[in-house]
Short mmCIF file of C-alpha atoms in Angstrom, two decimals:
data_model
loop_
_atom_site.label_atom_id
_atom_site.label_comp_id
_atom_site.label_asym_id
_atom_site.label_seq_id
_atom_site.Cartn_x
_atom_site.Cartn_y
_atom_site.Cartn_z
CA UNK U 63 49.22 45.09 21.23
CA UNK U 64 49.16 46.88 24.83
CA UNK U 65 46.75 46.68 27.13
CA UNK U 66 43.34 48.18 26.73
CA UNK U 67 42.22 51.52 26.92
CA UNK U 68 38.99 51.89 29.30
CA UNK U 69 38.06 54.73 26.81
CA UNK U 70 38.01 55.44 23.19
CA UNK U 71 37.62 58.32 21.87
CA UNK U 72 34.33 59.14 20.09
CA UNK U 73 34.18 59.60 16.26
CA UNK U 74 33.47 63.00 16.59
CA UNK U 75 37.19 63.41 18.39
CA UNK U 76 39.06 61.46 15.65
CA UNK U 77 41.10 63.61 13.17
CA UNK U 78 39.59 63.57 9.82
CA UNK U 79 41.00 61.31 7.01
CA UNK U 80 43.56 62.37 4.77
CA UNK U 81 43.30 60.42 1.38
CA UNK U 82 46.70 58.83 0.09
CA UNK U 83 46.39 58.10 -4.00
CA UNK U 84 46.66 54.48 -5.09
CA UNK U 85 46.04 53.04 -9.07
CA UNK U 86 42.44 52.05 -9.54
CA UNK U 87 42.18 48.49 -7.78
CA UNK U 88 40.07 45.32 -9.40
CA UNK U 89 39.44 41.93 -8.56
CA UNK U 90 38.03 38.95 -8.78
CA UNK U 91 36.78 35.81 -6.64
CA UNK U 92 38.45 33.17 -6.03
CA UNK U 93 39.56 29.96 -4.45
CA UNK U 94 42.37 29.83 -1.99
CA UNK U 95 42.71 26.54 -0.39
CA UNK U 96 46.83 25.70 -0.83
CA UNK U 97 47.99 22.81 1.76
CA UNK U 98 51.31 24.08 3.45
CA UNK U 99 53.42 21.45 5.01
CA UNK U 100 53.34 21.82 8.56
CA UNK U 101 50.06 23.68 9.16
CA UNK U 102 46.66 24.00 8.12
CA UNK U 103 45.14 24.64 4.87
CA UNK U 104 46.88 28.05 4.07
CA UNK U 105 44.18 30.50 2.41
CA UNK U 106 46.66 32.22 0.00
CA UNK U 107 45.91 31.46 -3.41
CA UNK U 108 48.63 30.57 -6.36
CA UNK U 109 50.03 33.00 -9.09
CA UNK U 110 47.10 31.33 -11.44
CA UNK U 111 44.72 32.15 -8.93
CA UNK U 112 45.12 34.95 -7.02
CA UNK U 113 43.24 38.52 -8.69
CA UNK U 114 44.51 40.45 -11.64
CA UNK U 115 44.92 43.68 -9.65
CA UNK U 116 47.82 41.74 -7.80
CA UNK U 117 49.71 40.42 -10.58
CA UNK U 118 52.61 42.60 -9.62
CA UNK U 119 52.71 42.08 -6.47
CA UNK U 120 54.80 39.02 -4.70
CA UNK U 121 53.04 35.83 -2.64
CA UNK U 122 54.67 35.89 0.50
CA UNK U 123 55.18 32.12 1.09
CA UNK U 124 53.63 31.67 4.73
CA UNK U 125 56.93 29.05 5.05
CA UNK U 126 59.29 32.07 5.17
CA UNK U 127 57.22 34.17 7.82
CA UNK U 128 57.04 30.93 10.27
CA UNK U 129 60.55 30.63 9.56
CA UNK U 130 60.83 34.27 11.29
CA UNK U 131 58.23 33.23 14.19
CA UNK U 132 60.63 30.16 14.57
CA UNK U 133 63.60 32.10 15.22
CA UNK U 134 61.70 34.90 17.47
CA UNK U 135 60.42 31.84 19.43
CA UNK U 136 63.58 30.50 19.68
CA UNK U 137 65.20 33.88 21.17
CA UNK U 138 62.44 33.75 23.58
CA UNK U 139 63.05 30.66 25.25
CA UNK U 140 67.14 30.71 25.34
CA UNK U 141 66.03 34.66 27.15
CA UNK U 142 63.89 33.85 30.15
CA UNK U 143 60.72 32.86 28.10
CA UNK U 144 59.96 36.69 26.63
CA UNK U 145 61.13 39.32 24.10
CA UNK U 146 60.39 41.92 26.08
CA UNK U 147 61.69 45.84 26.16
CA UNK U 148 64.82 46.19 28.06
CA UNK U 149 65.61 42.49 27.73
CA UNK U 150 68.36 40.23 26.51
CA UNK U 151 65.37 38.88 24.54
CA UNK U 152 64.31 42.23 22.86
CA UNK U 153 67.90 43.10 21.64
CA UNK U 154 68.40 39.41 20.26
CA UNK U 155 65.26 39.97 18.40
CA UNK U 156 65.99 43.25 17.23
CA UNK U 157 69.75 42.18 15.94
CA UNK U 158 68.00 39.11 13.99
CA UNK U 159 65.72 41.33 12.00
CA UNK U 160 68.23 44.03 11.28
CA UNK U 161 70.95 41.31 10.31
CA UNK U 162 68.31 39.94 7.62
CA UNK U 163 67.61 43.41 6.53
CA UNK U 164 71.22 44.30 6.17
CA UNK U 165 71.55 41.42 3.77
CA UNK U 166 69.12 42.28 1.56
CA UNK U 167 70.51 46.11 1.01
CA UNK U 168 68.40 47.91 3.27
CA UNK U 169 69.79 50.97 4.71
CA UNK U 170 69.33 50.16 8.45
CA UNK U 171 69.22 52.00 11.15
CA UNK U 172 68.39 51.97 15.23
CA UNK U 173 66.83 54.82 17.40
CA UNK U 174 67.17 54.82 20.95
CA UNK U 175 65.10 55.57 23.74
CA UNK U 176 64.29 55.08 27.32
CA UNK U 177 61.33 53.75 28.93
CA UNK U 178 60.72 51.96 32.54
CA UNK U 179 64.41 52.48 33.27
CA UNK U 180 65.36 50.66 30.68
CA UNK U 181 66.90 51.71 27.03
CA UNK U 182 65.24 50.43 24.00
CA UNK U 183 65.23 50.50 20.22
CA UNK U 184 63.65 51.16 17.67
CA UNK U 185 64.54 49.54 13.63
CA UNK U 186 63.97 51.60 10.53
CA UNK U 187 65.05 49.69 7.14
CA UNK U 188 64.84 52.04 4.07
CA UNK U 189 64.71 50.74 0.88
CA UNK U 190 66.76 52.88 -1.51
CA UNK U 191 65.49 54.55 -4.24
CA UNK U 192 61.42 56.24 -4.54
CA UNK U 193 60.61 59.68 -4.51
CA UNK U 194 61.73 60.87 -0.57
CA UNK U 195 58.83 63.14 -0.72
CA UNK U 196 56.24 60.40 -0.64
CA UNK U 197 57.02 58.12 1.90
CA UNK U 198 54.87 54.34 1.85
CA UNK U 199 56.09 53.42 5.39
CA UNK U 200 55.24 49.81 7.28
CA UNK U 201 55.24 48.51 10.42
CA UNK U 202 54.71 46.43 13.72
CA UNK U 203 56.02 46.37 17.33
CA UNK U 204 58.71 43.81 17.95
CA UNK U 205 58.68 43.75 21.42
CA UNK U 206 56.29 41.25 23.73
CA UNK U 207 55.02 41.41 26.98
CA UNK U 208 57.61 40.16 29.70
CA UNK U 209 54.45 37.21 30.52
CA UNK U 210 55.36 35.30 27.40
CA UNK U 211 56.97 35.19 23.77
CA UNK U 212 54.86 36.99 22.17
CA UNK U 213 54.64 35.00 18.98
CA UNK U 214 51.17 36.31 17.61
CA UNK U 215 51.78 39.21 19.71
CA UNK U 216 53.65 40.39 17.94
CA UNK U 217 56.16 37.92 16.08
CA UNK U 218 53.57 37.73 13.61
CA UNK U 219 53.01 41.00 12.27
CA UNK U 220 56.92 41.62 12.60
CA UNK U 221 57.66 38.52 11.05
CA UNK U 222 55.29 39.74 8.15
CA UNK U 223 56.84 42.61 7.59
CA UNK U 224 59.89 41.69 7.27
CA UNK U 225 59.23 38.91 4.66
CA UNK U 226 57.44 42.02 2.78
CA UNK U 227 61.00 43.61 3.46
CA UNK U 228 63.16 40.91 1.70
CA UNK U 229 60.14 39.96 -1.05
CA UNK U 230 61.01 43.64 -2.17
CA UNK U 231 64.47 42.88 -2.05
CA UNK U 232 63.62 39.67 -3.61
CA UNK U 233 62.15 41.26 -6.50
CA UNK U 234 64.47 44.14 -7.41
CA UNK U 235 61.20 46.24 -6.77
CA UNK U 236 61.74 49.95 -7.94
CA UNK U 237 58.50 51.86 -6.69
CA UNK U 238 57.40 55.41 -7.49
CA UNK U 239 57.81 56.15 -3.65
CA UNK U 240 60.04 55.24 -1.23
CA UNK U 241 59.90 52.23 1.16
CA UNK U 242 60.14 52.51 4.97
CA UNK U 243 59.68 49.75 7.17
CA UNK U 244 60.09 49.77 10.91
CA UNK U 245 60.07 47.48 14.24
CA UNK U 246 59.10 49.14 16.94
CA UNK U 247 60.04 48.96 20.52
CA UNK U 248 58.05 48.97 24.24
CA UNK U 249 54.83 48.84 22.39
CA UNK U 250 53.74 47.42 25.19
CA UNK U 251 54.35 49.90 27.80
CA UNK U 252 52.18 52.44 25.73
CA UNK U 253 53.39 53.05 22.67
CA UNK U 254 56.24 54.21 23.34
CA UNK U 255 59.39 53.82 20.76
CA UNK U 256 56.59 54.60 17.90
CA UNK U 257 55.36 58.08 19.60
CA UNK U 258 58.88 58.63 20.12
CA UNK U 259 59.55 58.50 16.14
CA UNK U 260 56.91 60.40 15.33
CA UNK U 261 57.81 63.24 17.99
CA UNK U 262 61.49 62.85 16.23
CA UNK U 263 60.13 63.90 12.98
CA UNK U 264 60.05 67.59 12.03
CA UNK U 265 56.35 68.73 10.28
CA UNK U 266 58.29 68.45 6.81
CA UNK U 267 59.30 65.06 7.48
CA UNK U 268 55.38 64.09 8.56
CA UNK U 269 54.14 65.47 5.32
CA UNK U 270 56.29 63.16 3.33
CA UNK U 271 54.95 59.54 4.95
CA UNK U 272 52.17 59.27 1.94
CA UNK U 273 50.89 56.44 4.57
CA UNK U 274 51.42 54.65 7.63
CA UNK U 275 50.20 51.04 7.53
CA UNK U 276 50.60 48.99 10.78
CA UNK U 277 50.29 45.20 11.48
CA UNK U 278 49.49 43.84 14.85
CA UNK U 279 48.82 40.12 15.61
CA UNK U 280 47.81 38.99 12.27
CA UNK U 281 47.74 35.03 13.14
CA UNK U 282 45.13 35.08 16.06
CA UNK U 283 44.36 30.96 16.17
CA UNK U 284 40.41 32.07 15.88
CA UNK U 285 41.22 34.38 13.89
CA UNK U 286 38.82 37.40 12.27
CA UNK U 287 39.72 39.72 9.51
CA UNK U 288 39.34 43.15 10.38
CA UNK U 289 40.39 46.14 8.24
CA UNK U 290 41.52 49.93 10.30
CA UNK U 291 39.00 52.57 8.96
CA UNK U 292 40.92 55.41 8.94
CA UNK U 293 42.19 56.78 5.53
CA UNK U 294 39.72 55.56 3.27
CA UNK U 295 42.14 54.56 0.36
CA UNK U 296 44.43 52.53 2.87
CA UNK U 297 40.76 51.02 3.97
CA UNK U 298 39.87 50.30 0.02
CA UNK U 299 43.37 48.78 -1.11
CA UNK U 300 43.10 45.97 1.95
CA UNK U 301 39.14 45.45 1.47
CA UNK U 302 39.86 45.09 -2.18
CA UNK U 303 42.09 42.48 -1.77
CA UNK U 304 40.40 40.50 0.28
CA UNK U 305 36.75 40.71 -1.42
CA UNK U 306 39.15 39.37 -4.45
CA UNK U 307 39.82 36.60 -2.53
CA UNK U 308 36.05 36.09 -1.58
CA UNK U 309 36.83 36.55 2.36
CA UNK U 310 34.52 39.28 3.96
CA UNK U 311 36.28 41.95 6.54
CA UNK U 312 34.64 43.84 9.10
CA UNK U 313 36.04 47.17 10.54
CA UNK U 314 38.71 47.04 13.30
CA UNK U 315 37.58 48.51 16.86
CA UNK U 316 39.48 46.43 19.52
CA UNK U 317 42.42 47.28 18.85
CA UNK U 318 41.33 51.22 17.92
CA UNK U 319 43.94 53.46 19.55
CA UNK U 320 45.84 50.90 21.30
CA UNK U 321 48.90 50.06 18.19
CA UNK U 322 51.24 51.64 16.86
CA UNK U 323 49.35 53.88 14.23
CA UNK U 324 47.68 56.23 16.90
CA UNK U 325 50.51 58.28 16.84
CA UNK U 326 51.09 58.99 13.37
CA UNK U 327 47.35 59.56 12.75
CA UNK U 328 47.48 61.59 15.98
CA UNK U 329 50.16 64.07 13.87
CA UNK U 330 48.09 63.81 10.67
CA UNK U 331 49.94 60.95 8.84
CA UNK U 332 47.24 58.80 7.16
CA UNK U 333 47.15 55.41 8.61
CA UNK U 334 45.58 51.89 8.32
CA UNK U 335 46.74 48.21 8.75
CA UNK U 336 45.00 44.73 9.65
CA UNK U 337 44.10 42.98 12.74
CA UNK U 338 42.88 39.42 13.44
CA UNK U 339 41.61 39.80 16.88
CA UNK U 340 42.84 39.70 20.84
CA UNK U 341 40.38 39.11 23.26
CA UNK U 342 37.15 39.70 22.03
CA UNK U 343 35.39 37.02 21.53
CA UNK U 344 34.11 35.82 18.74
CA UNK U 345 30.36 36.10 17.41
CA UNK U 346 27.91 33.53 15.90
CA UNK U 347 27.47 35.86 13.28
CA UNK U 348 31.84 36.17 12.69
CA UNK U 349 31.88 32.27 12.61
CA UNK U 350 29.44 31.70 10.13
CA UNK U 351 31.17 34.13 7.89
CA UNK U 352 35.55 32.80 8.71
CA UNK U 353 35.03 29.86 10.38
CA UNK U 354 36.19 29.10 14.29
CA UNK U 355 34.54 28.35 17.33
CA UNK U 356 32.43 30.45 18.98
CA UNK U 357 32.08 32.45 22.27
CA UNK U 358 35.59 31.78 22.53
CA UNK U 359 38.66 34.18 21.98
CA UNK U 360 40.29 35.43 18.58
CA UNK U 361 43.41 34.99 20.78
CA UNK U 362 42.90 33.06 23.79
CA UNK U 363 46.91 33.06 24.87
CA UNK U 364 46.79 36.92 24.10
CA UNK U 365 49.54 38.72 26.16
CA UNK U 366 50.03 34.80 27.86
CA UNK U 367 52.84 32.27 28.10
CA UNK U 368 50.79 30.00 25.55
CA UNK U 369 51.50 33.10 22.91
CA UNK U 370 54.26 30.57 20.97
CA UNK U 371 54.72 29.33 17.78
CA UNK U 372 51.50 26.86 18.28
CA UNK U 373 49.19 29.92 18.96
CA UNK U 374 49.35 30.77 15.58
CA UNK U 375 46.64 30.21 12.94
CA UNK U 376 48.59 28.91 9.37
CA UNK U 377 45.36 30.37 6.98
CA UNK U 378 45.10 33.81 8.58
CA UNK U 379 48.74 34.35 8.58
CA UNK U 380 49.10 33.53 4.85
CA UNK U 381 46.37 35.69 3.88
CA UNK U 382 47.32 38.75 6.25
CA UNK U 383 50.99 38.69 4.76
CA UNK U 384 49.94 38.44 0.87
CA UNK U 385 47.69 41.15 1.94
CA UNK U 386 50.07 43.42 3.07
CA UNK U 387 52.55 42.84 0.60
CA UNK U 388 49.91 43.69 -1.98
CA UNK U 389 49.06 47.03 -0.13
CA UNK U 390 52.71 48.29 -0.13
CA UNK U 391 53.28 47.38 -3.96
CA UNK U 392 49.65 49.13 -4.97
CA UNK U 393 49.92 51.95 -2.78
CA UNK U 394 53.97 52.63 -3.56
CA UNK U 395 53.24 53.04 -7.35
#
């Protein structure tokens, strides 16, 4: 996530919501307490457990997204300690996701830019197949700040995604719509490789992204689960899966303005995603409810050197990736 903004803009100023149409959601409580080996008591539940509204869509196995964070962490320290835009550390990054993606029978492919003086990238995987007028796109910046590898920030929601990617792979998934996913670059310096998609696209092209749904730092080691409230169907599918799973969300305001979205709901693309905090810190009344310590950070190593692979918070992780592979299979129907 970049750096704050000192203002946001009041709700008055916001462009209205555009509804995207999803199949009528249910669900039901549960419990979700699976050991994983190597981390904490992972909050995704099993096949038997998990609601009847997401029966058709995958569990992301939290194994295979650390997995990703491993590698991402990996490129960062054999590339000066960083994954940042313009750097040997960015590219490496970028070719690892794209060779993965290539392997699975996306349709890759890269769009350039400059920023700072430097050229950078940004990844677009299309799944083949889905109407082309109805677009269900996903995605997360891929690039860190040069202070750090960025392994929350933003390995995880990268890392996410692309286990989404290959789950639909995976699966043979044929979806009413089609699939986009995308990594984007120099995030960091302001948005950057995402407003330059979105300026790319012709009107026509905007109309056809049904939805924009964007993931950025999803494993925050005091983690919080916060839901965008933008389009209100985006809103529903996400708060309807996790009410299933018994875990309350509150609405996402950090982070308002300052991802990747704001520039498709800027153009009039509907957006949401998930967040599980930054710097905020959080609340008596946020600790009673998910746990964590108090007063202190949802990410204290947030846009820091101590943003590796141990800054990352096994339960929230799990969760946030089942989540969004649930959104792109209800909302893609």
């Amino acid at each position: 996530m970049k750096l704050p903004q000192s203002v946001r803009l009041p709700q008055s100023l916001r462009l209205p919501r555009s509804p995207l149409s999803g199949r009528a959601l249910t669900a039901g409580a549960v419990a979700v307490a699976t050991l994983m080996a190597g981390g904490s008591a992972a909050g995704a539940a099993s096949a038997a457990e998990r609601p009847a509204a997401v029966a058709d869509a995958p569990d992301i196995p939290v194994a295979n997204v650390k997995a990703h964070l491993a590698q991402l962490q990996s490129i960062a320290t054999a590339n000066g300690g960083n994954r940042a835009h313009g750097r040997p550390g960015y590219q490496a990054s970028l070719d690892y996701v794209r060779a993965e993606l290539d392997a699975a029978g996306f349709t890759t492919s890269l769009q350039e830019f400059t920023a700072s003086g430097r050229t950078g990238y940004n990844l677009i995987a299309d799944w083949p197949g889905g109407d082309a007028d109805q677009v269900v796109m996903s995605g997360a910046h891929l690039d860190s700040v040069t202070s750090g590898p960025g392994i929350n920030d933003n390995g995880s929601g990268s890392s996410a995604v692309l286990e989404t990617a290959l789950a639909v792979a995976r699966s043979g998934y044929q979806p009413t719509k089609h699939l986009r996913f995308a990594w984007w670059g120099a995030e960091e310096l302001g948005l950057v490789g995402s407003s330059h998609y979105v300026d790319s696209l012709g009107s026509a092209d905007r109309e056809k992204i049904s939805g924009y749904l964007n993931f950025d730092m999803i494993g925050s080691p005091n983690p919080g689960y916060f839901v965008y409230d933008d389009d209100p169907t985006i809103e529903k599918t996400f708060k309807d899966y996790f009410a299933g799973l018994g875990i309350t969300t509150e609405i996402e305001t950090e982070g308002d303005g300052r991802s990747d979205h704001a520039p498709f709901k800027n153009a009039g693309v509907p957006v949401g995603g998930l967040f599980s905090g930054a710097d905020y810190r959080k609340t008596s009344a946020q600790a009673a409810e998910w746990g964590g310590t108090v007063g202190e950070p949802f990410d204290p190593c947030y846009h820091s050197s101590c943003d590796t692979t141990a800054n990352v918070d096994d339960t929230a992780l799990d969760r946030n990736s089942d989540a969004i592979a649930y959104a792109v299979w209800e909302l893609s129907q």
